[in-house]
PDB file of C-alpha atoms in Angstrom:
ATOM      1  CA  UNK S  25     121.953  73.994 123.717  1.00  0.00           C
ATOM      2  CA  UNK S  26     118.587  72.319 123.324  1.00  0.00           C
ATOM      3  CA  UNK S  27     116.761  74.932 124.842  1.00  0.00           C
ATOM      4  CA  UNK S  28     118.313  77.655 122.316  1.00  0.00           C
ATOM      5  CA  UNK S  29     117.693  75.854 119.473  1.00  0.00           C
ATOM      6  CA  UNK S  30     113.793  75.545 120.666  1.00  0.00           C
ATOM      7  CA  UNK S  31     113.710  78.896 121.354  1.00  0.00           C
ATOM      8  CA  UNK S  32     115.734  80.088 118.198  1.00  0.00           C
ATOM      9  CA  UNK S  33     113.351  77.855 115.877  1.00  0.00           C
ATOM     10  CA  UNK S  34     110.193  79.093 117.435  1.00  0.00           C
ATOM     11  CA  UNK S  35     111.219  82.934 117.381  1.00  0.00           C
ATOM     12  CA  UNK S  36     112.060  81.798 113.863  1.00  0.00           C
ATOM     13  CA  UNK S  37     108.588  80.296 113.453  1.00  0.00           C
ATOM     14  CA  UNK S  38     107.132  83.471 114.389  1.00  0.00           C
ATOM     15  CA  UNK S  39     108.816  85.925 112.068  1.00  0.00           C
ATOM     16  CA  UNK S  40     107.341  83.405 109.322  1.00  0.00           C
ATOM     17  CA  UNK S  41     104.142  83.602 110.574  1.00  0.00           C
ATOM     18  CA  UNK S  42     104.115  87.554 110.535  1.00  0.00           C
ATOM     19  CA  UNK S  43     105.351  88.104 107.274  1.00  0.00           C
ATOM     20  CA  UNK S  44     103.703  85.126 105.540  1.00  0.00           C
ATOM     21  CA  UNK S  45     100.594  87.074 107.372  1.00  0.00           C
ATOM     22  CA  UNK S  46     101.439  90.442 106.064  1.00  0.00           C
ATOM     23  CA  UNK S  47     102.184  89.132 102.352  1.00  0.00           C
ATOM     24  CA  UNK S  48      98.920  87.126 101.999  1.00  0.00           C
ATOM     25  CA  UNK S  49      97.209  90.388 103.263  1.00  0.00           C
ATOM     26  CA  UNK S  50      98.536  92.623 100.756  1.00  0.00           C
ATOM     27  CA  UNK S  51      98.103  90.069  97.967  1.00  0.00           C
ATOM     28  CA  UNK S  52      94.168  89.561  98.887  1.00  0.00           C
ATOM     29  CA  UNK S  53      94.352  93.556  98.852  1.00  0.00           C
ATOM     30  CA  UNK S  54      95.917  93.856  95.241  1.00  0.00           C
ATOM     31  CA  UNK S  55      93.815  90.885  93.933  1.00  0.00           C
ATOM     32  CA  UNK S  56      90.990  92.925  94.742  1.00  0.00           C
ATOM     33  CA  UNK S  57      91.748  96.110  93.206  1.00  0.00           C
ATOM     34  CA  UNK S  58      92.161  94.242  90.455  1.00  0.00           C
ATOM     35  CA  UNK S  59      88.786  92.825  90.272  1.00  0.00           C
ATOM     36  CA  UNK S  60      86.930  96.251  91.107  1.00  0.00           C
ATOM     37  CA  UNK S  61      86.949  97.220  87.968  1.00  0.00           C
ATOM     38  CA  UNK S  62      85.760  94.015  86.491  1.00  0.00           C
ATOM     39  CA  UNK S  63      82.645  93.966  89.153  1.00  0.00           C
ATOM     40  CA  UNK S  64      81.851  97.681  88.278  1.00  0.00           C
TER      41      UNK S  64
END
């Protein structure tokens, strides 16, 4: 039971990780197409 949880968690852990990933990316992406037109 131990060893499920562990590896339930940790696949858990992972999905996180990859979407957390994937939504800071496309938030630094939209931030700065925001700012291009303030730099031009």
């Amino acid at each position: 039971m131990g060893l499920a949880r562990t590896m339930l968690t940790a696949l858990l852990l992972s999905v996180w990780v990859m979407v957390h990933a994937v939504y800071v990316a496309n938030v630094d992406r939209g931030a700065e197409d925001q700012l291009l037109p303030l730099r031009v």
